[in-house]
Amino acid sequence: MSKKVKAVSGDTLSRLNRINPTTNFLFNLMFLILALACFLPIIFILVISLTSNDVIRKEGYQLFVTARTFSGDAYSYLWGQRQTILQALWVSTYVTVIGTVLGVMFTALMGYVLSRTEHKLNNFLTILVFIPMVFGGGMTASYVINTQVLHLFDTMWILILPLMVSSFNVTIARTFFRTTIPDGIIESAKIDGASQWTVFFRIILPISKPVLATIGLFLAFGYWNDWFQAKLYIQNDSLKSLQAMLDSMQKNLEYLTKNPTALLTSATDLKRNMPKESVRMAIAFVVAVPIACVYPFFQKYFISGLTVGAVKG
């Protein structure tokens, strides 16, 4: 009798979970359109970067690259400026890697502490972390603290520290540790003589890959795409990232003409020979592709991390 009940229950669940073919087709079509909306701008940027600047000036942007419109002048120009480009790429990579590693570590530490209800200052610290999610100190206060108190102006650390920890990421970590990590695991480790550091690094972190990957992706995207910190605090050209260089080029096409590593004889010749529009798009493509290539490797953990706190069956 129980087998019959289980079979009927299984058939009922299968019928309830079955998706109508028409609905399934509409969902697939909707996701395809959304995917194209995210992917086509990258292709469009690549096409423009491979289009002759004369064609762009006379006929406007092209949707496809043909033998008549093709030109590799933009990438040839960037290769000629490889010293500047590689320096900016190194700054972006260094800031992204160091900032992401430190950010994940400190965010996980804060989230773990706030997830322990037995901590005496738990409520106070939770409120202290939550306040910046609602109220901000303002740009002036941040600028004064970073430049006059911490003396971070025109240093690499000004690109790392302000973005390293956010209340939102700490809240995600806190929710994950509180809802996913059983208290019994921590209590058993303490009974066996493990310290808090041992519990955190040898027990908690190895089973927290989803939330760590999610926070790591948020931080990596934030660091890689950030240009405002460099614009506000960096004057030394050797400390500017790819994003800051792109922003400077968008607002001032003569940015690269002032580069002392230029291979041409004068700024006038450099400005005359620079394929302006295609160079802009080439830089944008170079900026977008590396971080886009990172996402597929963390997709599994990222999706798991987004469901933190969901009902588990």
Coordinates of N, CA and C in Angstrom, one line a residue, residues 44 51-64 66 68-70:
F44 N 29.4 44.5 -31.0 CA 29.3 45.7 -31.7 C 30.6 46.6 -31.5
T51 N 36.8 48.6 -37.6 CA 36.4 49.4 -38.8 C 37.3 50.6 -39.0
S52 N 37.5 50.9 -40.3 CA 38.3 52.1 -40.6 C 37.8 53.4 -40.1
N53 N 38.6 54.2 -39.5 CA 38.2 55.5 -39.0 C 37.5 56.4 -40.1
D54 N 38.0 56.3 -41.3 CA 37.5 57.1 -42.4 C 36.0 56.6 -42.7
V55 N 35.8 55.3 -42.6 CA 34.4 54.8 -42.9 C 33.5 55.3 -41.7
I56 N 34.0 55.2 -40.5 CA 33.2 55.7 -39.4 C 32.8 57.2 -39.5
R57 N 33.8 58.0 -39.9 CA 33.6 59.4 -40.1 C 32.6 59.7 -41.2
K58 N 32.7 59.0 -42.3 CA 31.8 59.3 -43.5 C 30.5 58.6 -43.4
E59 N 30.4 57.3 -42.9 CA 29.2 56.5 -43.0 C 28.6 56.2 -41.7
G60 N 29.3 56.5 -40.6 CA 28.8 56.1 -39.3 C 29.2 54.7 -38.9
Y61 N 28.7 54.2 -37.8 CA 29.0 52.9 -37.3 C 28.5 51.8 -38.2
Q62 N 29.2 50.7 -38.3 CA 28.9 49.6 -39.2 C 28.5 48.4 -38.3
L63 N 27.5 47.6 -38.8 CA 27.1 46.4 -38.1 C 27.9 45.2 -38.3
F64 N 28.6 45.2 -39.5 CA 29.4 44.1 -39.9 C 30.8 44.6 -40.4
T66 N 33.5 44.2 -43.3 CA 33.7 43.7 -44.6 C 35.2 44.1 -45.0
R68 N 36.0 46.0 -47.3 CA 36.1 47.5 -47.5 C 36.2 48.3 -46.3
T69 N 35.5 47.8 -45.2 CA 35.5 48.6 -44.0 C 36.6 48.2 -42.9
F70 N 37.2 47.0 -43.2 CA 38.1 46.4 -42.2 C 39.4 47.3 -42.1

